[in-house]
Coordinates of C-alpha atoms in Angstrom, one line a residue:
X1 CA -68.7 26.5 7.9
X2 CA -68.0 26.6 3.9
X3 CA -66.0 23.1 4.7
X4 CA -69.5 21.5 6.6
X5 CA -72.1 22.7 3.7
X6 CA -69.9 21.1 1.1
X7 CA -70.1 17.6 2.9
X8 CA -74.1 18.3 3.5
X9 CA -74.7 18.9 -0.1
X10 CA -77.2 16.8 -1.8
X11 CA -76.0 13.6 -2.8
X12 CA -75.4 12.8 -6.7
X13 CA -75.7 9.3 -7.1
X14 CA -74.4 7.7 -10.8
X15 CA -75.7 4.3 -11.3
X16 CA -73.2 2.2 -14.1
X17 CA -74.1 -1.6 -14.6
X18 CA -72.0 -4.2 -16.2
X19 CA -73.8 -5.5 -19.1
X20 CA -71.6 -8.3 -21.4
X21 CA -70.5 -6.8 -24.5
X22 CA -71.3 -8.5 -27.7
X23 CA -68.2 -10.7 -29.2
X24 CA -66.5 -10.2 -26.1
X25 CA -65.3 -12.8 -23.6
X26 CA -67.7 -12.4 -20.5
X27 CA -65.0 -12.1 -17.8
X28 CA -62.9 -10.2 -20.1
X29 CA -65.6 -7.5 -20.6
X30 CA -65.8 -7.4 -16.8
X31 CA -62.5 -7.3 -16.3
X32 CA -62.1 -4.0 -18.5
X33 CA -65.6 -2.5 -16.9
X34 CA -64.2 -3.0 -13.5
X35 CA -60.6 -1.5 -14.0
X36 CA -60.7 0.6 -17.5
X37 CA -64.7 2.0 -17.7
X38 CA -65.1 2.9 -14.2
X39 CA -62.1 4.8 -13.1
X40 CA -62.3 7.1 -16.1
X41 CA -66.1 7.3 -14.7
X42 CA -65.2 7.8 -11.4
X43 CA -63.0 10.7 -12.7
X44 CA -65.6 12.4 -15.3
X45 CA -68.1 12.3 -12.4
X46 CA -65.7 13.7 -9.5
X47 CA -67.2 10.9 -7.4
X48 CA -66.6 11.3 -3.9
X49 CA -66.8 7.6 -3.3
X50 CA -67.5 4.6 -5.6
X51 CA -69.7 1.4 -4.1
X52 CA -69.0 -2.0 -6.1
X53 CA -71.8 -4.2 -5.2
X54 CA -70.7 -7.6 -6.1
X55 CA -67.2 -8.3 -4.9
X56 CA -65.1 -6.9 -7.6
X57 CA -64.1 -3.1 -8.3
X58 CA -61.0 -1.0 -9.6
X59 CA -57.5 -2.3 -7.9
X60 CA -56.6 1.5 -8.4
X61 CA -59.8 3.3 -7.8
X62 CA -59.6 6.7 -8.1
X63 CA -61.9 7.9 -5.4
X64 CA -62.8 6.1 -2.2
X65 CA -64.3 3.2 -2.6
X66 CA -66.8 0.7 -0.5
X67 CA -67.0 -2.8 -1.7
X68 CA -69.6 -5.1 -1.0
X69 CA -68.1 -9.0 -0.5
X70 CA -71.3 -11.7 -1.4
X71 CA -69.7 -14.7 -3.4
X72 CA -67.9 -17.5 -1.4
X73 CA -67.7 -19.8 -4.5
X74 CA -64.2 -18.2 -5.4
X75 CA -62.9 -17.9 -1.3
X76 CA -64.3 -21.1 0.5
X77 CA -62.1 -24.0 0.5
X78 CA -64.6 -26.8 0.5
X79 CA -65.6 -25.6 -2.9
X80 CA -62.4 -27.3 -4.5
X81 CA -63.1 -30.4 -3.3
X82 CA -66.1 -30.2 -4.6
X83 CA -65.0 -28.8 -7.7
X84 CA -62.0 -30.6 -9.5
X85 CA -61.5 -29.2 -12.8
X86 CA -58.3 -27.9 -13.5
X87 CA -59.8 -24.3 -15.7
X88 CA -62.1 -23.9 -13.1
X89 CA -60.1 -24.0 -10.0
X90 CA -57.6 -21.7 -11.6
X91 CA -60.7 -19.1 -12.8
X92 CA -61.2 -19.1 -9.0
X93 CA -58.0 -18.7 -7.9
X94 CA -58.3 -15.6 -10.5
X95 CA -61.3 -14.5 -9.0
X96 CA -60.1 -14.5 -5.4
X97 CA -57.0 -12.7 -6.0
X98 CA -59.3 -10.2 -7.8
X99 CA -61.2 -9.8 -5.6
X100 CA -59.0 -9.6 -2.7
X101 CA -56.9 -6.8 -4.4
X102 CA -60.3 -4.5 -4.5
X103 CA -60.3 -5.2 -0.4
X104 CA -57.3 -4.1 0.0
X105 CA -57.7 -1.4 -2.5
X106 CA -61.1 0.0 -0.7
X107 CA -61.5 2.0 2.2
X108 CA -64.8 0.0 3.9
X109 CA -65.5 -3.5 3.3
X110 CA -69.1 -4.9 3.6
X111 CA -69.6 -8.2 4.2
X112 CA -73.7 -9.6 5.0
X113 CA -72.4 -12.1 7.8
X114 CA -69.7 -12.5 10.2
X115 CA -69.4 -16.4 9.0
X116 CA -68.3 -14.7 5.3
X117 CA -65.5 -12.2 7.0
X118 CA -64.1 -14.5 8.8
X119 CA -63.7 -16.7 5.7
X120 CA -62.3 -14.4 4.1
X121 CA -59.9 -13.5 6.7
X122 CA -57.9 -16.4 6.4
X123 CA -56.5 -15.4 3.2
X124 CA -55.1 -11.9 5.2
X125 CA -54.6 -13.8 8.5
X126 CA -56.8 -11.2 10.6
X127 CA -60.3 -9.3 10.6
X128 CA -59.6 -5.9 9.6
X129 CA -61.1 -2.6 11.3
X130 CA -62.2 -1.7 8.1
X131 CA -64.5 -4.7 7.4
X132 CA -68.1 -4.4 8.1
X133 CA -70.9 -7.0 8.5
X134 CA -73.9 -5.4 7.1
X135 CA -76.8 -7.9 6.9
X136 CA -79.4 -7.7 4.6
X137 CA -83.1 -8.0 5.4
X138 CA -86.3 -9.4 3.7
X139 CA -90.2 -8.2 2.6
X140 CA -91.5 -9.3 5.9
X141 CA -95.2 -7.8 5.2
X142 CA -95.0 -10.3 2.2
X143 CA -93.6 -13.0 4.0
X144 CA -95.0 -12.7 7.1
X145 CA -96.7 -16.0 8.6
X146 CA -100.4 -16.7 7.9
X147 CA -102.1 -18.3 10.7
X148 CA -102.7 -22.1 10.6
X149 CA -106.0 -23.6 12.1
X150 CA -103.5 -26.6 13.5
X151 CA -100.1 -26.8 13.6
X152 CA -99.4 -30.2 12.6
X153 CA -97.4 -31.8 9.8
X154 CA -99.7 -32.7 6.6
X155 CA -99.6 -35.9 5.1
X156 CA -98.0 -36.4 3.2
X157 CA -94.8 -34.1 5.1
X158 CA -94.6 -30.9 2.3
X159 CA -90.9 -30.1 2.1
X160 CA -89.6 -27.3 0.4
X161 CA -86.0 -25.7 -0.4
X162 CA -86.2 -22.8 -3.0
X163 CA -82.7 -21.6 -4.9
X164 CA -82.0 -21.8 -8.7
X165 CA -79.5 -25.1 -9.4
X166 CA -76.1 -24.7 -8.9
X167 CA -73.7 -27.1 -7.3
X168 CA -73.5 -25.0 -3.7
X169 CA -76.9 -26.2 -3.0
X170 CA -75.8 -29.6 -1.9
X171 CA -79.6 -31.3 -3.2
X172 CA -77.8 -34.4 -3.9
X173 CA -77.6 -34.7 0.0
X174 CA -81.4 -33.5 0.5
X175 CA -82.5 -35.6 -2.4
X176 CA -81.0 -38.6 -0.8
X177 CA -82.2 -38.0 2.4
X178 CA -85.6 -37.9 0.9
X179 CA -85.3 -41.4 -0.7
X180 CA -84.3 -42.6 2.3
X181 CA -87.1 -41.4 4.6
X182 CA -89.3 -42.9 1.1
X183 CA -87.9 -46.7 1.9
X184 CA -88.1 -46.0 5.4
X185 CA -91.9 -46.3 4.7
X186 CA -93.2 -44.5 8.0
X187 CA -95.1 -41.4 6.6
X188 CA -95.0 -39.5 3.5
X189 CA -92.9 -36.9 1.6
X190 CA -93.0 -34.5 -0.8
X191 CA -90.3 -32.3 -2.1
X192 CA -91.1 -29.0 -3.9
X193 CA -87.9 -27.3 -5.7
X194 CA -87.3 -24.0 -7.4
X195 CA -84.3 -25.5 -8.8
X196 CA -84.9 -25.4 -12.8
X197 CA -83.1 -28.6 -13.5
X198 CA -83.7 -28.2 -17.1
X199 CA -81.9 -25.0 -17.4
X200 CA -78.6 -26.9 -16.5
X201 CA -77.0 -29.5 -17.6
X202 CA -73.1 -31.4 -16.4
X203 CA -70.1 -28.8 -16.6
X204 CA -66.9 -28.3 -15.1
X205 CA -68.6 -26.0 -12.8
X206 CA -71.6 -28.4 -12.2
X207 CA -69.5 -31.6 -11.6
X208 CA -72.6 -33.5 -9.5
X209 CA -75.6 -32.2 -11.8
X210 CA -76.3 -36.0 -13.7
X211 CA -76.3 -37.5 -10.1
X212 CA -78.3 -34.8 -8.5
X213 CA -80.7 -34.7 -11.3
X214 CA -80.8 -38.5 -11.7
X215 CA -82.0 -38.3 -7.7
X216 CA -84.9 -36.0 -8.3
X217 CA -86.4 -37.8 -11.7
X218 CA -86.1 -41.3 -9.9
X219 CA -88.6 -39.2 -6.9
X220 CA -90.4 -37.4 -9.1
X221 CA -91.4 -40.7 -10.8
X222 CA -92.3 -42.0 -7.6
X223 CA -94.9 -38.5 -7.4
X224 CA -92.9 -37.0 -4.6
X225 CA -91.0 -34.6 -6.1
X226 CA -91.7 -31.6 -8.5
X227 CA -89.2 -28.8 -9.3
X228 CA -91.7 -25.9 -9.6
X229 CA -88.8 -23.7 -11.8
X230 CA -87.7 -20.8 -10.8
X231 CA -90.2 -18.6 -9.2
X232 CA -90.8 -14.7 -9.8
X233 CA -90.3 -13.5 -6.4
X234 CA -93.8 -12.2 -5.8
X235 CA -95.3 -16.1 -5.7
X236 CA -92.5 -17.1 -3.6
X237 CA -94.4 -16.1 -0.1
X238 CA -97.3 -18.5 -1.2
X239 CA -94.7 -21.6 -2.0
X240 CA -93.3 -21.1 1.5
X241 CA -97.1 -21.2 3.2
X242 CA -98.3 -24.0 1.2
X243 CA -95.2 -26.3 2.7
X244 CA -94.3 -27.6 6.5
X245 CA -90.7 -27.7 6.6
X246 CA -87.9 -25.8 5.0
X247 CA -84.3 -28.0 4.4
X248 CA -81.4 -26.0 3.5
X249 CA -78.6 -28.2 2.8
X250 CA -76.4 -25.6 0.9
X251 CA -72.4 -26.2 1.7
X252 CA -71.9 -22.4 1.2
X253 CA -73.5 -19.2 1.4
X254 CA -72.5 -15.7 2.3
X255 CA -76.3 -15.1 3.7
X256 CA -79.4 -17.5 2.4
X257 CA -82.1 -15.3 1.2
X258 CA -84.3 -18.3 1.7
X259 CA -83.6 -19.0 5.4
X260 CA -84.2 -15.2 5.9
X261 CA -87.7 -15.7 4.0
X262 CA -88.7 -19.4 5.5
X263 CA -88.5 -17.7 9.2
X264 CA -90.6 -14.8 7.9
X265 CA -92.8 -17.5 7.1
X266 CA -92.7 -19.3 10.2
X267 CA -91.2 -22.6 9.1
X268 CA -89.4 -25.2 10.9
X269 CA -86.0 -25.3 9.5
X270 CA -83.2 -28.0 8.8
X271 CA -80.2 -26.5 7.8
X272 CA -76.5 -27.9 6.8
X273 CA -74.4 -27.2 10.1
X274 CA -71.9 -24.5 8.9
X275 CA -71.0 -21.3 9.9
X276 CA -73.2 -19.3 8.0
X277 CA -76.3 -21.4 8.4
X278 CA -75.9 -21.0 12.2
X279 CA -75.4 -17.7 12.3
X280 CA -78.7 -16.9 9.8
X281 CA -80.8 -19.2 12.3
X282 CA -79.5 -19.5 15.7
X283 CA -81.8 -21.6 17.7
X284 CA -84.4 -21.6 15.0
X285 CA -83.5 -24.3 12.5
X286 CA -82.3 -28.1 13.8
X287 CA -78.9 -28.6 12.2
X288 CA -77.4 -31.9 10.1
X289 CA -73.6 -32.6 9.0
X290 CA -73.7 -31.1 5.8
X291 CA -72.7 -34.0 3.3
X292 CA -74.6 -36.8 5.6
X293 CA -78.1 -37.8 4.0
X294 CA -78.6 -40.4 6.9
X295 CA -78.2 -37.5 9.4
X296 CA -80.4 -35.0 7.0
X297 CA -82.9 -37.3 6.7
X298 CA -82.9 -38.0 10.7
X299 CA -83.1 -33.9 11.2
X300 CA -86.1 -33.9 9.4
X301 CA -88.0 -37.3 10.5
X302 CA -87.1 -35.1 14.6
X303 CA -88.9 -32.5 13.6
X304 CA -91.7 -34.3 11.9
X305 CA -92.3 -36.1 14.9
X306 CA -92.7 -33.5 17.7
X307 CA -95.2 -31.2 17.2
X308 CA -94.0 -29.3 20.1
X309 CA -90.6 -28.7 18.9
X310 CA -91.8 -28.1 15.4
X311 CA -93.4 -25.2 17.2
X312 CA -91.2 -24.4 19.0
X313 CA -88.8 -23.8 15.7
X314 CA -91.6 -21.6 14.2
X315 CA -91.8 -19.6 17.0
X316 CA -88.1 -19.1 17.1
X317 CA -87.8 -18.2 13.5
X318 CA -89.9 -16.1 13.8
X319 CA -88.5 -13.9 16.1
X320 CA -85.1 -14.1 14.4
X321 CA -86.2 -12.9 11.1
X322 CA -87.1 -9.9 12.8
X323 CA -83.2 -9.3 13.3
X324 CA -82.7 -9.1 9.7
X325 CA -84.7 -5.9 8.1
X326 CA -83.5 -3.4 5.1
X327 CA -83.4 -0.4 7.0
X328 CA -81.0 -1.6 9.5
X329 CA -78.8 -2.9 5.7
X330 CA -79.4 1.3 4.5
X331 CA -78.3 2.6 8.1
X332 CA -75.2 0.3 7.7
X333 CA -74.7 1.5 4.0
X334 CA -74.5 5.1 4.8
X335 CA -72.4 4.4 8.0
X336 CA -69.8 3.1 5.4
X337 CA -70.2 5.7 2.8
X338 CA -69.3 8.5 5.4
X339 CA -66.5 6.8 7.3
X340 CA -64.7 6.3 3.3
X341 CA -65.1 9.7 3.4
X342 CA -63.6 10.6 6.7
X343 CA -67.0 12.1 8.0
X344 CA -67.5 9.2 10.6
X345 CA -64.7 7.4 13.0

């Protein structure tokens, strides 16, 4: 019919990106991209439907829209503990209502793990038909494991956790989990960081950044620690084969690129035990309670010393990084798109 050609043309797709504007207050500017610049795009393009890729869209969009939900900073509660600072808790608190206004204004939400709805559902007080948990996936062929001639731990143990700094990354409890296992005295570390310490520096938004820095100078002093900077992407595969064991001590995520890329590599992992971590790794990481250095350093001295279990975790990971692939995140992206639309129940 006339009616199915018109919903099998081919697809236009407009790409706009927020860019700040000179002179302009940064969330201002977004604030006016989000809710003035697009709609009147939306309406000189006769978009169909609108995707907002990062959490925040129109609150009056005037097409259908799918937003994609991947910041937890603004929704998860522990953050505020963490986080004291009068301005910044209330920027949050700005944030979140901003955010959940463009749910409730958008006809599919996407969220990359079940851990990340469910947070946010306690701010609506139920999951909602409409939200989706899309996954994303990871460059296996560039990841993928390289065969070792033995399996073993080197000495000294080559630890690695790879994000850019920021105060989510709990490294103050991996950093002191570190010294400990140092005075402990029994075999050797070596941390390797991607955390660009000297990028930063102590803000409102960074509360812990002179302790968590003061950690890793006093081990890099002691020549077990370097922080490598952040990496381009395409040397990251190496980083991850040139190290043993991968510690994630992170408080909050909405998915952890990293974990996705350590089992591609075939790393043991530690993780923090939350929500997010356990549902990225299943049976394939060893978990600690998040803020306990003594119990992240314990994690990591258990899977130092048993090589089968340390192989047994590689194994495991990597089979579960198969679950997470790009396609699979497309398929799901298009499956949104057309239900906006009404094309798909």
């Amino acid at each position: 019919s006339e009616d199915e050609g018109a919903n099998q043309r081919e697809p236009h797709i407009v790409n706009r990106t927020w860019e700040p504007s000179p002179g302009a207050p940064e969330k201002i500017a977004r604030l006016w991209f989000d809710q003035v610049n697009m709609p009147f795009c939306m309406a000189r393009e006769r978009a169909d439907v609108l995707f907002s890729s990062a959490s925040f869209g129109p609150v009056v969009p005037l097409c259908k829209q799918v937003v994609l939900v991947r910041n937890t900073l603004y929704l998860d509660p522990i953050v505020e503990t963490r986080i004291t600072d009068r301005r910044v808790r209330r920027s949050f608190a700005l944030q979140r209502q901003l955010a959940l206004r463009t749910m409730a204004a958008s006809k599919v939400v996407l969220f990359p793990t079940k851990a990340m709805r469910d947070l946010v559902s306690q701010y609506v007080g139920h999951v909602k038909d409409s939200w989706i948990v899309a996954p994303y996936g990871t460059n296996h062929q560039a990841f993928a494991e390289k065969p070792r001639a033995d399996r073993s731990m080197s000495d000294p143990v080559r630890l690695l956790n790879v994000s850019l700094y920021c105060d989510q990354k709990n490294l103050g409890t991996f950093l002191s989990a570190v010294r400990l296992l140092h005075h402990r005295g029994e075999r050797r570390y070596e941390v390797s960081l991607t955390a660009g310490f000297d990028r930063f520096d102590q803000s409102p938004s960074r509360p812990h950044f002179n302790h968590e820095f003061g950690l890793f100078r006093e081990l890099a002093e002691l020549g077990i620690a370097r922080d490598t900077n952040w990496q381009a992407y395409g040397t990251l595969p190496a980083l991850y084969q040139e190290n043993d064991m991968f510690v994630f001590p992170s408080y909050t995520e909405s998915f952890g690129h990293p974990l996705v890329e350590a089992m591609a590599s075939g790393l043991p992992i530690v993780a923090a035990d939350t929500a997010v971590n356990r549902e990225m790794c299943g049976d394939a990481a060893i978990y600690f309670s998040t803020f306990n250095a003594q119990a992240c350093a314990d994690a990591i001295e258990q899977v130092r010393c048993s090589r089968s279990l340390a192989g047994v975790l590689c194994e495991r990971a990597l089979r579960r990084a198969k679950d997470f692939s790009w396609d699979r995140h497309i398929v799901a992206l298009m499956d949104a798109f057309q239900t906006a639309m009404g094309l798909k129940e």
